[in-house]
Coordinates of C-alpha atoms in Angstrom, one line a residue:
M1 CA 17.3 -11.9 172.0
A2 CA 15.2 -15.1 171.8
T3 CA 12.1 -13.1 172.8
T4 CA 12.8 -10.4 170.3
T5 CA 13.2 -12.7 167.4
V6 CA 10.3 -15.0 168.2
A7 CA 7.7 -12.2 168.8
P8 CA 7.8 -10.8 165.2
A9 CA 7.6 -14.4 163.8
V10 CA 4.5 -15.0 165.8
A11 CA 3.0 -11.7 164.7
V12 CA 3.7 -12.6 161.1
T13 CA 2.1 -16.0 161.5
E14 CA -1.0 -14.5 163.1
T15 CA -1.5 -12.0 160.3
V16 CA -1.2 -14.4 157.3
K17 CA -4.5 -16.2 157.7
P18 CA -6.8 -13.1 158.1
K19 CA -5.1 -11.5 155.1
Q20 CA -5.8 -14.6 152.9
K21 CA -9.4 -14.8 154.1
T22 CA -9.9 -11.1 153.5
S23 CA -8.4 -11.4 150.0
F24 CA -10.8 -14.3 149.1
W25 CA -13.9 -12.3 150.1
R26 CA -12.6 -9.2 148.5
E27 CA -12.2 -11.0 145.2
A28 CA -15.5 -12.8 145.5
A29 CA -17.3 -9.5 146.1
A30 CA -15.6 -8.0 143.1
S31 CA -16.7 -10.9 141.0
A32 CA -20.2 -10.6 142.2
I33 CA -20.4 -6.9 141.5
G34 CA -18.7 -7.1 138.1
G35 CA -20.9 -10.0 137.1
S36 CA -24.1 -8.2 138.3
I37 CA -23.2 -5.2 136.2
H38 CA -22.6 -7.4 133.2
A39 CA -26.0 -9.0 133.7
V40 CA -27.9 -5.7 134.1
I41 CA -26.3 -4.3 130.9
E42 CA -26.8 -7.5 128.9
Q43 CA -30.3 -8.7 129.7
P44 CA -32.4 -5.8 128.1
I45 CA -30.4 -6.2 124.9
A46 CA -30.2 -10.0 124.9
T47 CA -33.7 -11.0 125.9
P48 CA -35.6 -10.3 122.6
I49 CA -32.6 -11.7 120.6
E50 CA -32.7 -14.9 122.7
A51 CA -36.4 -15.3 122.4
S52 CA -36.3 -15.0 118.6
I53 CA -33.3 -17.4 118.5
T54 CA -35.2 -20.0 120.6
Q55 CA -38.2 -19.8 118.3
T56 CA -35.9 -20.2 115.2
Q57 CA -34.1 -23.2 116.8
V58 CA -37.4 -24.9 117.5
N59 CA -39.6 -24.1 114.5
G60 CA -36.8 -23.8 111.9
K61 CA -38.3 -20.5 110.5
G62 CA -36.2 -17.4 109.9
F63 CA -34.9 -15.3 112.8
F64 CA -36.5 -12.1 111.5
W65 CA -39.8 -13.8 110.8
N66 CA -39.8 -15.0 114.4
F67 CA -38.8 -11.6 115.7
K68 CA -41.7 -9.9 113.9
E69 CA -44.1 -12.6 115.1
L70 CA -43.0 -12.3 118.7
F71 CA -43.3 -8.5 118.4
R72 CA -46.8 -8.8 117.0
Q73 CA -47.7 -11.0 119.9
G74 CA -46.1 -8.6 122.4
A75 CA -43.9 -11.5 123.5
L76 CA -40.3 -10.3 122.8
Y77 CA -39.8 -9.5 126.5
R78 CA -42.0 -12.2 127.9
A79 CA -38.9 -13.9 129.5
L80 CA -37.3 -10.7 130.8
P81 CA -38.7 -11.0 134.4
T82 CA -37.3 -14.6 134.6
A83 CA -34.0 -13.5 133.0
L84 CA -33.7 -10.6 135.5
V85 CA -34.5 -12.8 138.5
G86 CA -31.9 -15.3 137.4
A87 CA -29.3 -12.8 136.1
V88 CA -27.6 -11.8 139.3
P89 CA -27.4 -15.3 140.9
K90 CA -26.1 -16.7 137.5
A91 CA -23.6 -13.9 137.2
V92 CA -22.4 -14.3 140.8
I93 CA -22.0 -18.0 140.2
H94 CA -20.3 -17.5 136.8
Y95 CA -17.8 -14.8 137.9
S96 CA -17.1 -16.4 141.3
I97 CA -16.3 -19.7 139.6
L98 CA -14.3 -18.0 136.9
N99 CA -12.4 -16.0 139.5
L100 CA -11.7 -19.2 141.5
Y101 CA -10.2 -20.9 138.4
I102 CA -8.2 -17.8 137.5
N103 CA -6.7 -17.7 141.0
T104 CA -6.0 -21.4 140.9
L105 CA -4.7 -21.9 137.4
A106 CA -3.3 -18.6 136.1
P107 CA 0.2 -17.6 137.2
D108 CA -0.1 -15.3 140.3
G109 CA -3.9 -15.4 139.9
D110 CA -3.6 -13.0 136.9
M111 CA -5.4 -13.7 133.7
K112 CA -3.0 -11.5 131.8
K113 CA -0.2 -13.9 132.6
A114 CA -2.0 -17.0 131.5
D115 CA -1.1 -18.5 128.1
G116 CA -3.7 -19.4 125.6
Q117 CA -4.0 -23.1 126.7
T118 CA -4.4 -22.2 130.3
A119 CA -7.0 -19.5 129.5
T120 CA -8.9 -22.1 127.4
V121 CA -8.9 -24.6 130.3
I122 CA -10.1 -21.9 132.7
G123 CA -13.0 -21.1 130.3
M124 CA -13.9 -24.8 129.9
A125 CA -13.8 -25.5 133.6
T126 CA -16.0 -22.5 134.4
G127 CA -18.6 -23.5 131.9
A128 CA -18.7 -27.1 133.1
S129 CA -18.9 -26.2 136.8
E130 CA -21.8 -23.8 136.6
T131 CA -24.1 -26.0 134.6
V132 CA -25.8 -27.9 137.4
L133 CA -26.4 -24.7 139.4
V134 CA -27.9 -22.5 136.7
N135 CA -29.8 -25.1 134.5
P136 CA -33.1 -24.8 136.4
I137 CA -33.5 -21.0 136.0
N138 CA -32.3 -21.2 132.4
F139 CA -34.8 -23.9 131.7
V140 CA -37.7 -21.8 132.9
K141 CA -36.4 -18.8 131.0
F142 CA -36.2 -20.7 127.7
R143 CA -39.7 -22.1 128.3
M144 CA -41.0 -18.6 128.9
Q145 CA -39.5 -17.5 125.6
R146 CA -42.1 -19.6 123.7
P147 CA -45.7 -18.3 123.9
E148 CA -46.8 -21.7 122.7
W149 CA -46.3 -23.1 126.2
G150 CA -49.0 -20.9 127.5
Y151 CA -47.5 -20.0 130.8
S152 CA -49.0 -16.9 132.4
G153 CA -45.7 -16.0 134.1
M154 CA -42.6 -17.3 135.8
V155 CA -44.4 -18.7 138.8
D156 CA -47.0 -20.4 136.7
A157 CA -44.3 -21.9 134.5
I158 CA -42.5 -23.4 137.5
Q159 CA -45.7 -24.8 139.0
T160 CA -46.9 -26.2 135.7
I161 CA -43.6 -27.8 134.8
Y162 CA -43.3 -29.4 138.3
R163 CA -46.9 -30.7 138.2
V164 CA -46.8 -32.0 134.6
E165 CA -43.2 -33.0 134.0
G166 CA -41.8 -33.5 137.5
L167 CA -38.9 -32.0 139.4
Q168 CA -36.3 -33.7 137.1
A169 CA -37.6 -31.6 134.2
F170 CA -35.7 -28.6 135.4
W171 CA -32.5 -30.4 134.5
K172 CA -33.7 -31.3 130.9
G173 CA -30.9 -30.7 128.5
A174 CA -28.3 -30.4 131.3
G175 CA -26.0 -32.9 129.5
A176 CA -26.1 -30.8 126.3
V177 CA -25.7 -27.6 128.3
F178 CA -22.7 -29.1 130.1
V179 CA -20.9 -29.9 126.9
R180 CA -22.1 -26.7 125.2
N181 CA -20.9 -24.5 128.1
T182 CA -17.6 -26.3 128.4
I183 CA -16.8 -25.9 124.7
C184 CA -18.3 -22.4 124.4
N185 CA -16.6 -21.0 127.4
G186 CA -13.3 -22.6 126.4
G187 CA -13.7 -21.0 122.9
M188 CA -14.7 -17.6 124.4
V189 CA -11.9 -17.4 126.9
G190 CA -9.4 -19.1 124.7
G191 CA -10.4 -17.0 121.7
Y192 CA -10.3 -13.9 123.8
K193 CA -6.8 -14.7 125.1
F194 CA -5.3 -15.6 121.7
T195 CA -6.8 -12.5 120.1
E196 CA -5.8 -10.2 122.9
K197 CA -2.2 -11.5 122.7
A198 CA -2.2 -11.0 118.9
L199 CA -3.5 -7.4 119.3
S200 CA -1.2 -6.4 122.2
S201 CA 1.7 -5.8 119.8
S202 CA -0.2 -2.9 118.2
A203 CA 0.7 0.3 120.0
D204 CA -2.1 2.2 118.2
L205 CA -4.9 0.2 119.9
P206 CA -5.8 1.3 123.4
D207 CA -6.6 -1.3 126.1
G208 CA -10.4 -0.7 126.1
P209 CA -11.0 -1.4 122.3
R210 CA -8.4 -4.2 122.4
H211 CA -10.2 -6.1 125.2
L212 CA -13.6 -5.4 123.5
L213 CA -12.4 -6.7 120.2
A214 CA -10.8 -9.7 121.8
G215 CA -13.9 -10.5 123.7
A216 CA -16.0 -10.3 120.5
C217 CA -13.7 -12.6 118.7
G218 CA -13.9 -15.0 121.6
G219 CA -17.7 -15.0 121.3
I220 CA -17.6 -15.9 117.6
V221 CA -15.2 -18.8 118.3
G222 CA -17.3 -20.1 121.3
S223 CA -20.6 -19.9 119.4
F224 CA -19.3 -21.7 116.3
V225 CA -17.7 -24.7 118.0
S226 CA -20.5 -25.2 120.5
Y227 CA -23.6 -24.7 118.3
P228 CA -24.6 -28.3 117.6
F229 CA -24.9 -28.8 121.4
E230 CA -26.9 -25.6 121.6
M231 CA -29.4 -27.1 119.2
L232 CA -29.5 -30.4 121.2
R233 CA -30.2 -28.3 124.3
A234 CA -33.1 -26.6 122.6
A235 CA -34.6 -29.9 121.4
K236 CA -34.3 -31.4 124.9
M237 CA -35.8 -28.4 126.7
H238 CA -38.7 -28.0 124.3
N239 CA -39.5 -31.7 124.0
I240 CA -38.8 -32.2 120.3
S241 CA -36.7 -34.9 118.6
F242 CA -33.2 -33.7 117.9
M243 CA -32.5 -36.4 115.3
D244 CA -35.9 -36.4 113.5
E245 CA -36.7 -32.7 113.7
I246 CA -33.3 -31.2 113.4
V247 CA -30.4 -33.4 112.2
A248 CA -32.4 -35.3 109.6
K249 CA -33.3 -32.1 107.9
G250 CA -29.8 -31.2 107.0
P251 CA -27.0 -28.7 108.0
K252 CA -29.2 -25.6 107.4
R253 CA -31.7 -26.8 110.0
L254 CA -28.9 -27.8 112.3
L255 CA -27.5 -24.2 112.1
A256 CA -30.8 -22.5 112.4
G257 CA -30.3 -19.4 114.5
W258 CA -26.5 -19.6 114.5
A259 CA -25.8 -16.2 113.0
P260 CA -28.0 -14.2 115.4
G261 CA -26.8 -16.5 118.2
A262 CA -23.2 -15.6 117.4
V263 CA -24.1 -11.8 117.5
R264 CA -25.8 -12.3 120.9
L265 CA -22.7 -14.2 122.2
V266 CA -20.4 -11.6 120.7
V267 CA -22.2 -8.9 122.8
T268 CA -21.9 -11.1 125.9
S269 CA -18.3 -12.0 125.3
A270 CA -17.3 -8.4 124.4
I271 CA -18.8 -7.2 127.7
M272 CA -17.1 -10.0 129.5
G273 CA -13.8 -9.2 127.8
S274 CA -14.1 -5.6 129.0
I275 CA -15.0 -6.5 132.6
I276 CA -12.5 -9.4 133.3
P277 CA -9.3 -7.2 133.2
H278 CA -10.8 -4.8 135.7
L279 CA -12.0 -7.4 138.3
K280 CA -8.6 -8.1 139.8
A281 CA -7.8 -4.4 140.1
F282 CA -11.3 -3.7 141.5
S283 CA -10.9 -6.5 144.1
N284 CA -7.6 -5.0 145.2
S285 CA -9.3 -1.6 145.7
L286 CA -11.9 -3.0 148.1
V287 CA -11.1 -2.6 151.7
M288 CA -12.8 -5.2 153.9
G289 CA -11.2 -5.1 157.3
D290 CA -7.6 -4.6 156.1

């Protein structure tokens, strides 16, 4: 009897660890794939919008004026190669960290079971954690968005920045990005969760449109509460005085580019809101040595 009872216990003990390890890699793979899909969909749409927003933030002229000027110069997609090179690593980092916090903080590792406060904390922690890792490639991308810098391409930008401004330059604006990402992601995920919960009582609204609308609302909230730090980030990365060139010129200058920025973030957040609910199910459908 002793042998019969002990043997199953040993078998159970031996199978627990491999299952946990497999589950981790399964969810990491799902996050990476989902994030990469997000990036590939988003970048062709977001790149010209981002380029015009960056110009608006720096020179204070209108978004559409800058859009037309960049179009005239053939520079709307100047930063696209850099954005595409960085898109997948950034997405993998973002979604892997997001998935980690969901598994750690959400009940049963399920975002649907998290309350609004927990969802906000998950978003803030994700934004804060990824800053140090993604700032260098974002910095090069933002520099490439301005033809005024005169870089011939991504490699030339990296070499020139390193030669002229030093290695530390790739982390310019990281403090502002840290605060901006923390607040923005908190607003995006928290806004998504509160909106999705409010809309879930409507039986007439299918899951897809509900997640899309909740994600879009989250994007608006995130953009609004974090925009001053977005302007600080732009000033730091493009070597202009935040106080003298932006704050001193009043609220209109401080909010330059906010509206198109909100639209751009709504697109991102809406896509994210559509992808997040499927990541967990997708990870469970992956078979990796089970």
